[in-house]
Structures are given as structure tokens and as C-alpha cells.
Short mmCIF file of C-alpha atoms in Angstrom, two decimals:
data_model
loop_
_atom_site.label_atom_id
_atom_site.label_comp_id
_atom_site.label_asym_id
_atom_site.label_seq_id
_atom_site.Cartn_x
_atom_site.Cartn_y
_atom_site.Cartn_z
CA UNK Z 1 22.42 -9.36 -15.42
CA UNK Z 2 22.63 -6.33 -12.86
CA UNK Z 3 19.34 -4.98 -11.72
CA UNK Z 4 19.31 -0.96 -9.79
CA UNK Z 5 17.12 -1.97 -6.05
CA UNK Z 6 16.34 0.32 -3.72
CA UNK Z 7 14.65 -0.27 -0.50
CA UNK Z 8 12.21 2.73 0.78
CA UNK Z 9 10.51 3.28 3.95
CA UNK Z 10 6.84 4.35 2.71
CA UNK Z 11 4.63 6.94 4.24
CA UNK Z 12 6.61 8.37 6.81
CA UNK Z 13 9.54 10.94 7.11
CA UNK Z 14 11.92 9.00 9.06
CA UNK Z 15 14.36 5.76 8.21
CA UNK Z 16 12.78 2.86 9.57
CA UNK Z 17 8.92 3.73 9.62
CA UNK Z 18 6.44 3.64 7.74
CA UNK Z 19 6.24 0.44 5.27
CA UNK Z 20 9.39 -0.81 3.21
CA UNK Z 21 9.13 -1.88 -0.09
CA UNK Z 22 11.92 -2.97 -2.45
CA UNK Z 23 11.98 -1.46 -6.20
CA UNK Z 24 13.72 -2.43 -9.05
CA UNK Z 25 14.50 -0.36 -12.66
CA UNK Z 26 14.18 -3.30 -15.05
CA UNK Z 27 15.34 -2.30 -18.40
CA UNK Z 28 13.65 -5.27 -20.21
CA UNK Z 29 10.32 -7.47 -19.19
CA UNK Z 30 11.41 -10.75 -17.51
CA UNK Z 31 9.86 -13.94 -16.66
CA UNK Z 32 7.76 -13.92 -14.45
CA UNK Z 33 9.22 -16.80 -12.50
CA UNK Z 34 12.42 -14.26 -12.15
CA UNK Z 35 9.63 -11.20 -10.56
CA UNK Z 36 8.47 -13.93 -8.03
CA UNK Z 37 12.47 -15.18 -6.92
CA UNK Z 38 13.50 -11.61 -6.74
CA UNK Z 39 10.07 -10.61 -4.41
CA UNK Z 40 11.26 -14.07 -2.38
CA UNK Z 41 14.44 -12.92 -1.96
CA UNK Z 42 13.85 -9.43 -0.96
CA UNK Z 43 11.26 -11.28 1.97
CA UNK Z 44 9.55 -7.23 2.22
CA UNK Z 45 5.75 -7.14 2.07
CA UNK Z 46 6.09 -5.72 -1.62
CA UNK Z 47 8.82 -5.60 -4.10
CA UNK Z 48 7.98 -3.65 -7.13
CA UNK Z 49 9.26 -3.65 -10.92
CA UNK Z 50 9.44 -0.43 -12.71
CA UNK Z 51 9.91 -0.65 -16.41
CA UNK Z 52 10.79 2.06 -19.27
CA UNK Z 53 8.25 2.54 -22.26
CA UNK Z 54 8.69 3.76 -24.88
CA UNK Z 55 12.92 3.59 -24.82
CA UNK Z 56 12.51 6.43 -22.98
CA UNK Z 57 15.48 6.42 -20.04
CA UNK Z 58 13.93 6.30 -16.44
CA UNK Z 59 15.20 10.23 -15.92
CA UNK Z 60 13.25 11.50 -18.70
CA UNK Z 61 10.31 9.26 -19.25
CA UNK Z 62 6.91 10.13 -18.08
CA UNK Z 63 5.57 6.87 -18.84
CA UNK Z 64 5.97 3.35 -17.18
CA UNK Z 65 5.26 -0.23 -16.44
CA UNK Z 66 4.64 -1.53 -12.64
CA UNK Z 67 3.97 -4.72 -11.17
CA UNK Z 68 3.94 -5.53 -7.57
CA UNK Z 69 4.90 -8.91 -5.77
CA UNK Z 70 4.56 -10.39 -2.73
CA UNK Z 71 6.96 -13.09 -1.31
CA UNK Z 72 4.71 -15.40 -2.84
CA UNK Z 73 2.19 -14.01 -5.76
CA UNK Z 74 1.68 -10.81 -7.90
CA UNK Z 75 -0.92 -8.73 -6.48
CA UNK Z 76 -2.96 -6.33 -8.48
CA UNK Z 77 -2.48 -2.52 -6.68
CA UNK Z 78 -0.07 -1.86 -3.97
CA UNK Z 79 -0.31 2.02 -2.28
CA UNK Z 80 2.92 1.90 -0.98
CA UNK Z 81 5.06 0.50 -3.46
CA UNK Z 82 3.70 2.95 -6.12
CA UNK Z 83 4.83 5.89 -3.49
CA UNK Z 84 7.89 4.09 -3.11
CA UNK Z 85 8.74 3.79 -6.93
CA UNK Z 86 7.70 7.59 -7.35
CA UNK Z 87 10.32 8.34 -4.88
CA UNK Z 88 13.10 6.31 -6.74
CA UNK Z 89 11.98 7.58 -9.36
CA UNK Z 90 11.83 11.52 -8.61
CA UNK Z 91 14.79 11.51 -6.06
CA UNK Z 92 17.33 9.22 -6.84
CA UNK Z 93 20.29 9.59 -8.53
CA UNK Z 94 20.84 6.38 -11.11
CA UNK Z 95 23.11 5.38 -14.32
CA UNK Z 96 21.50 4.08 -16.84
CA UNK Z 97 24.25 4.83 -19.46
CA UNK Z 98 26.96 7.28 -18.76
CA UNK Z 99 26.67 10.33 -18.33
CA UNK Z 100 24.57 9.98 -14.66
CA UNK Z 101 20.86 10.98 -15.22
CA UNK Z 102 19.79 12.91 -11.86
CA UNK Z 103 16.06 13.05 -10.73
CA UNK Z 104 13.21 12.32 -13.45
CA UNK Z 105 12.04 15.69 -15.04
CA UNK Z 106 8.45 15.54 -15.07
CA UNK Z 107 6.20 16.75 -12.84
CA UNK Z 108 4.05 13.91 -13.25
CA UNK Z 109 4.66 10.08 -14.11
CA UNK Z 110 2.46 7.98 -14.89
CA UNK Z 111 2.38 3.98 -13.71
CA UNK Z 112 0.67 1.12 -16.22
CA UNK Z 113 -0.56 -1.38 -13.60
CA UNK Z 114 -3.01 -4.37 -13.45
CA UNK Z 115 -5.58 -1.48 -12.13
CA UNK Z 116 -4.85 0.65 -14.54
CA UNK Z 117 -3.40 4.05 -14.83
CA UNK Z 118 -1.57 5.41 -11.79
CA UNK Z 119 -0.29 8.90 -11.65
CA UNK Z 120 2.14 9.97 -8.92
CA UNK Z 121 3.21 14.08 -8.42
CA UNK Z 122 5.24 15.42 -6.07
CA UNK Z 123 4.03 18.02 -3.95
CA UNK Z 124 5.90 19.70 -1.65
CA UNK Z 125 7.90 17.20 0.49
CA UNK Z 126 4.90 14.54 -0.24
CA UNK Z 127 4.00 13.03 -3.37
CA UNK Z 128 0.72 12.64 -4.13
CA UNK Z 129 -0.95 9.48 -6.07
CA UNK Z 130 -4.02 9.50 -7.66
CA UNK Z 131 -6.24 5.73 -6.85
CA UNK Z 132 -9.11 4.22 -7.61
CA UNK Z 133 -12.25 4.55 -4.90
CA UNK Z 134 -12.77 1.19 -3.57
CA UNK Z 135 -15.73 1.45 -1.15
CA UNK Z 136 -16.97 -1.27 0.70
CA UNK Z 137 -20.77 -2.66 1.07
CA UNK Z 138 -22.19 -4.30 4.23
CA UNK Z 139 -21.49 -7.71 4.78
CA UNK Z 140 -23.23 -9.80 7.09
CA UNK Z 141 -21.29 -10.85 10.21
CA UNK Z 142 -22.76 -14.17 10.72
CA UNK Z 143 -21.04 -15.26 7.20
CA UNK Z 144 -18.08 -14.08 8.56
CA UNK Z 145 -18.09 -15.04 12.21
CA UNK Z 146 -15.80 -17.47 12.78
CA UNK Z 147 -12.74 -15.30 10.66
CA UNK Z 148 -14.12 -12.25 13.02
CA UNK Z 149 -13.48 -14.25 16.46
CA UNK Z 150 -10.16 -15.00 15.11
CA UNK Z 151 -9.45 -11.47 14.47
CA UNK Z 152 -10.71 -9.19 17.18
CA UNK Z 153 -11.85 -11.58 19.72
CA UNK Z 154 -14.79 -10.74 21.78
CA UNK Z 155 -14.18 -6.70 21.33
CA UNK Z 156 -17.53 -4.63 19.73
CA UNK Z 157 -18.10 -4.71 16.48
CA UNK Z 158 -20.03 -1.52 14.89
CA UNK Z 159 -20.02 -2.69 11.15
CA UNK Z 160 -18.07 -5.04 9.14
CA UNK Z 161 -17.83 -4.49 5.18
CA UNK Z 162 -16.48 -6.09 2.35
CA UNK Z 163 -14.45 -4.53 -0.99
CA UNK Z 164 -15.41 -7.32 -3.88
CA UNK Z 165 -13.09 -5.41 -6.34
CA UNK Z 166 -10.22 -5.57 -3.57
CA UNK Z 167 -10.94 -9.01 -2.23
CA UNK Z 168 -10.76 -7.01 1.62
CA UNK Z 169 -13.00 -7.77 4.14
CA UNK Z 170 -13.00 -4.17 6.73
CA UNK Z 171 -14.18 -4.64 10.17
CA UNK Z 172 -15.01 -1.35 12.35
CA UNK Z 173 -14.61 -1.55 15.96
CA UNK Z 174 -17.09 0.13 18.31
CA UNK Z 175 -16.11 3.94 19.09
CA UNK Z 176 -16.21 3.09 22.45
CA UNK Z 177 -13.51 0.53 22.06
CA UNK Z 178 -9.55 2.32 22.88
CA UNK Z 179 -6.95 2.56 20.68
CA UNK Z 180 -5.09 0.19 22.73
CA UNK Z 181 -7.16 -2.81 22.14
CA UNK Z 182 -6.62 -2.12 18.14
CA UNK Z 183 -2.93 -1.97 18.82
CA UNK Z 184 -2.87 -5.22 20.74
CA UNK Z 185 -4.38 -7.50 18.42
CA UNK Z 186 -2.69 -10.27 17.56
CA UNK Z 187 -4.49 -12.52 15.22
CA UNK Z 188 -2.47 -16.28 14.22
CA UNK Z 189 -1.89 -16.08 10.55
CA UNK Z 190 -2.28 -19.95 10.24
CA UNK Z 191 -5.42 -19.84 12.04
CA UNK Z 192 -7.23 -17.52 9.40
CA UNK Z 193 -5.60 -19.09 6.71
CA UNK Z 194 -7.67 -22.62 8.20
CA UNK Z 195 -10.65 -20.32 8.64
CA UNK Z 196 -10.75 -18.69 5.21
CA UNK Z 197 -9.73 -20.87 2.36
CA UNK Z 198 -12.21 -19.84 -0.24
CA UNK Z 199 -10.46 -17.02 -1.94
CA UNK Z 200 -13.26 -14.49 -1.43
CA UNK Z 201 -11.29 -12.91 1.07
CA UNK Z 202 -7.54 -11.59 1.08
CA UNK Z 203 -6.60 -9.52 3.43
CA UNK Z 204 -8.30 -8.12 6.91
CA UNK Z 205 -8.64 -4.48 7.69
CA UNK Z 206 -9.38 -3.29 11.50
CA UNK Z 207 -10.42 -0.10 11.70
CA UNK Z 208 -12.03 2.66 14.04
CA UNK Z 209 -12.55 5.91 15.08
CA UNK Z 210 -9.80 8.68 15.56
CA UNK Z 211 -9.40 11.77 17.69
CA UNK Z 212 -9.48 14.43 15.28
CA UNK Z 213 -9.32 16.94 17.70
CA UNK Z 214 -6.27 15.80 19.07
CA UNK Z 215 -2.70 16.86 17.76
CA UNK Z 216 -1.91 15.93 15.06
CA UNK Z 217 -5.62 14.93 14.39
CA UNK Z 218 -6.18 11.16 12.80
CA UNK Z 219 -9.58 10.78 11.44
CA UNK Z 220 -9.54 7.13 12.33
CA UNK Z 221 -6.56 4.27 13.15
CA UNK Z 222 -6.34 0.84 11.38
CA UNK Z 223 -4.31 -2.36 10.94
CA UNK Z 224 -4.30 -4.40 8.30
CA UNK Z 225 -3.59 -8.32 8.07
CA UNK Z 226 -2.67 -10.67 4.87
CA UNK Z 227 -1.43 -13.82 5.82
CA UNK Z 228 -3.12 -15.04 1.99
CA UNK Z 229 -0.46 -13.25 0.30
CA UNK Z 230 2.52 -14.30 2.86
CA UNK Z 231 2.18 -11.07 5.23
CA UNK Z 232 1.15 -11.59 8.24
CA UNK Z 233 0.52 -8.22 9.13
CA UNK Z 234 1.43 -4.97 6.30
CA UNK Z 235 2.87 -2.11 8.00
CA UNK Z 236 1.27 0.78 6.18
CA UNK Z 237 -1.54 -0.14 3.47
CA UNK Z 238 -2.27 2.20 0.36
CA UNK Z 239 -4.48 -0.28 -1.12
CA UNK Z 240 -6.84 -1.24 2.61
CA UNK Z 241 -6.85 2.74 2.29
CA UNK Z 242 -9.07 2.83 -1.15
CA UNK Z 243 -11.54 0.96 0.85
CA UNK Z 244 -11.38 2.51 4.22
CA UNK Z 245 -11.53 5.90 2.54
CA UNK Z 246 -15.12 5.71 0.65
CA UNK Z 247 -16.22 4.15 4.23
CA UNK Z 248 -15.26 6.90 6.92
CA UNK Z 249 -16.12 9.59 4.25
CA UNK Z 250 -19.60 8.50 4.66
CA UNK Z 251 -19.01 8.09 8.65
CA UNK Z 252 -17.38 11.34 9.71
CA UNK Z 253 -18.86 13.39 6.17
CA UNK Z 254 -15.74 14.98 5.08
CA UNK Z 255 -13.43 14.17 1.95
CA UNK Z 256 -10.58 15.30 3.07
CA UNK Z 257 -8.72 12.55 5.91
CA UNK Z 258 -5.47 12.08 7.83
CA UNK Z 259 -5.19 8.34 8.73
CA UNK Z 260 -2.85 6.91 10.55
CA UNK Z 261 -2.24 2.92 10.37
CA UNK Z 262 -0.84 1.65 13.77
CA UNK Z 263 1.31 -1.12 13.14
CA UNK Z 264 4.26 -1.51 15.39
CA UNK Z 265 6.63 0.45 12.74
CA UNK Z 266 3.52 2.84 11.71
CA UNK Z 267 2.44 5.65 9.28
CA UNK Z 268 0.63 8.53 7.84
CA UNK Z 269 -1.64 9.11 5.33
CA UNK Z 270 -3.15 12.26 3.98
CA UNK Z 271 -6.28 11.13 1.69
CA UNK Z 272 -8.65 13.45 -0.39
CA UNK Z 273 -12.31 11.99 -2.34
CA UNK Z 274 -11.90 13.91 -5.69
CA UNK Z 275 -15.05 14.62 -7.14
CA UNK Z 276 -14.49 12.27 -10.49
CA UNK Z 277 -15.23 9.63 -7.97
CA UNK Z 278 -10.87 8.53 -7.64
CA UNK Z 279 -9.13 8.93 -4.51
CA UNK Z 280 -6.06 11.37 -4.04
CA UNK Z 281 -3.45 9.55 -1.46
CA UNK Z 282 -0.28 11.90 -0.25
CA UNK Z 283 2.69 10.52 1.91
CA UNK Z 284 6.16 10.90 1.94
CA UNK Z 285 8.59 8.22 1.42
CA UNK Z 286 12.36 7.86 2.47
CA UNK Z 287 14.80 6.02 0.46
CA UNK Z 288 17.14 3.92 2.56
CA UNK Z 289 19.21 1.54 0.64
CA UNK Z 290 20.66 1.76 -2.64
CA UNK Z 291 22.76 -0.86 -4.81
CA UNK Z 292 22.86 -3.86 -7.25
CA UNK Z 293 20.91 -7.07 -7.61
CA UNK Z 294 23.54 -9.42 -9.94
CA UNK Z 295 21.62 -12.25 -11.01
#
């Protein structure tokens, strides 16, 4: 069997930024044992599995399946792994059967996924995906303060939240805190892993406030850390962004965002409330490897 993979550098402009993700054009459903080896293998935060419906070709088709996996389980939305299929997707050139077929033709596809229905359209040099609004409620911090001291040490906390639907607990530091002390944490994966072993939580976001006024503007700056899903820290985060969205649209009262995540490799997001209550994410993606998994 010969698989197409692609690796692409999510939500940023340049090789080597943003978030990676591996994506593969399967042309029929395997087992799922295979989706988990190939995820292994590939050892990225995110490898994800586009397939055709309909026996419509991939440059044609408007319509198609998507499942995400980590190194070590199937998760249920991934931001930058959808951005980084649209890309494959929109700009690459593959053979499925001869003659080449160059670039899909639609202005829109649309993604069947474990959260539903996710469309993806390019715009400009970005492509824009339209996500569910996952916005947190208060959580108390005494619950939760052990995994907190393990996170962000003894910096101020303003509020810490929790997304049920995205198993994410979000914890906003104190505007008086610098951007340096967000970009210094390093939390031990094995010691939240001894910490939290409940399953309520599954993944950390740390969060606070931007300098919109600056150049080029962030609204607010966050990490994000899943050492339950084998990532010990996720580069750029499309998912921790449907719940940090609904919460800093409340904060700073505008729908319309420009995050940046601060991870050592880093990246943009552009992020819009739409009024139907769904969330409109926009990044760009690079696509930096191209060839054949033989299996």
C-alpha cells in the first residue's frame, strides 16, 4: 500500500513555525490500529487522515472524511490539522490516477469529523475555518490547586476556567504578570500526569493579556500543554483557541481577535465570533514535505 503524506507548518507563513502536522490522502478507511502506527510513526503532535466521499477524487470533491491522531489516541477536533489538510488539499499538486489533478476546485470543502461539520475557504493568502464556540465556565481553583502549582508556580492567577465539551482546563494569568514569565514556564509532563489522572482534564491552556496597541497588535498570548495525549507542550492550538476565544471576547468586548500562541516555534491566529454562535479561525499554513508512506 502507498499512502500521499505531507508535513505542513500550521499558522504561520514561514517553513519551520507555526505547528506541524502530518496529513495523509487515504483512498479507503483503514483499521484503526493502522491510523494509530502511522500517527506513532510520524511522532508530530497531530497526524491527520483525509478521506474521499462520495468516489469523488481529492481535486474535485467538496466533501470529506477527517480524523486526527495523536502519537498515542484519536482526539476529537484538531485546529491545526484541519488548516493543514485544507492546505494539502487546496495547494498541492497530487496523482491520484494519471493524468495529475492540480489544486481542488472548490471554493469551499467541507471536513466530516467527530465534531461535526468543518468547513475550510481560502481567503486571500489565509484560509479560513469555520469551529465550534467552546467557552469556558469558572472553575474553582481550590479543586484544581495542586495541577495549578505544577503549572504556573507561584505567579497570579486572575481566573481559571474549564471547557467540559473540550476536556481543557484555561488558566489566566494576572495582567500585571509579563510576557516573559508565560514564555518561561516549564511545567514536568510526568508530574501533571501524577497530579491529574481522572480524565476530567486533557490538556492545560495559559493564557493572558496582550498589547493590542503594539505592532502587530495580539489581543492576548497563550501556551498550551497536553502531556494526556503524548504532547508535552502543542506548538500552535486551534482547538485551546475555541475556548480561549468565547473567554477574552467577554474580557476585552470585541469579536474580532489576533492571538498569538508563544511556544518556542510560535504562531498566529486571526479569530472572528460569528453571530450563529460558531467561531471563524484564519491562518496560513506552509507545506514543507511531500512524498510516500509504503506500508
Amino acid at each position: 500500500m502507498e499512502i500521499s503524506i505531507f508535513t505542513v507548518d500550521a499558522f504561520t507563513n514561514l517553513p519551520f513555525k507555526g505547528n506541524p502536522a502530518a496529513v495523509c490522502l487515504i483512498e479507503n478507511e483503514l483499521q484503526d490500529e493502522l491510523y494509530q502506527s502511522i500517527a506513532a510513526e510520524m511522532n508530530l503532535s497531530e497526524t491527520a487522515f483525509i478521506t474521499r466521499r462520495n468516489s469523488m477524487d481529492f481535486s474535485s470533491g467538496a466533501r470529506f472524511g477527517l480524523r486526527w491522531f495523536t502519537p498515542k489516541s484519536e482526539v476529537p477536533l484538531c485546529g491545526h490539522a484541519t488548516l493543514a489538510s485544507a492546505a494539502v488539499l487546496f495547494y498541492i499538486k497530487v496523482r491520484n490516477t494519471p493524468p495529475y489533478m492540480i489544486n481542488n476546485v472548490n471554493p469551499v470543502v467541507v471536513f466530516e469529523t467527530l465534531s461535526g461539520e468543518l468547513n475550510v475557504r481560502q481567503h486571500g493568502e489565509s484560509l479560513i475555518m469555520d469551529f465550534p464556540l467552546n467557552k469556558p465556565k469558572p472553575q474553582d481553583q481550590h479543586e484544581v490547586k495542586d495541577l495549578l502549582k505544577a503549572i504556573v508556580g507561584d505567579l497570579t492567577i486572575q481566573d481559571v476556567c474549564y471547557s467540559e465539551t473540550t476536556k481543557k482546563l484555561m488558566v489566566c494569568l494576572a495582567d500585571t504578570c509579563d510576557r516573559s514569565k508565560l514564555t518561561s514556564l516549564k511545567p514536568e509532563p510526568d508530574a501533571l500526569l501524577r497530579i491529574e489522572s481522572t480524565g476530567k482534564i486533557k490538556g492545560v491552556i495559559v493564557t493572558m493579556k496582550g498589547a493590542p496597541t503594539a505592532h502587530p497588535g495580539y489581543d492576548f498570548y497563550s501556551r498550551y500543554f497536553a502531556p494526556w495525549f503524548g504532547i508535552p507542550e502543542d506548538p500552535v492550538t486551534g482547538s485551546a483557541h475555541t475556548v480561549l476565544a468565547g473567554y477574552w471576547s467577554e474580557k476585552l468586548g470585541k469579536k474580532k481577535m489576533l492571538a498569538y500562541q508563544c511556544s518556542s516555534r510560535g504562531g498566529e491566529l486571526e479569530l472572528e465570533l460569528r453571530d450563529d454562535g460558531r467561531l471563524d479561525i484564519s491562518g496560513r499554513a506552509q507545506i514543507i514535505l511531500q512524498g510516500t508512506l509504503k506500508i
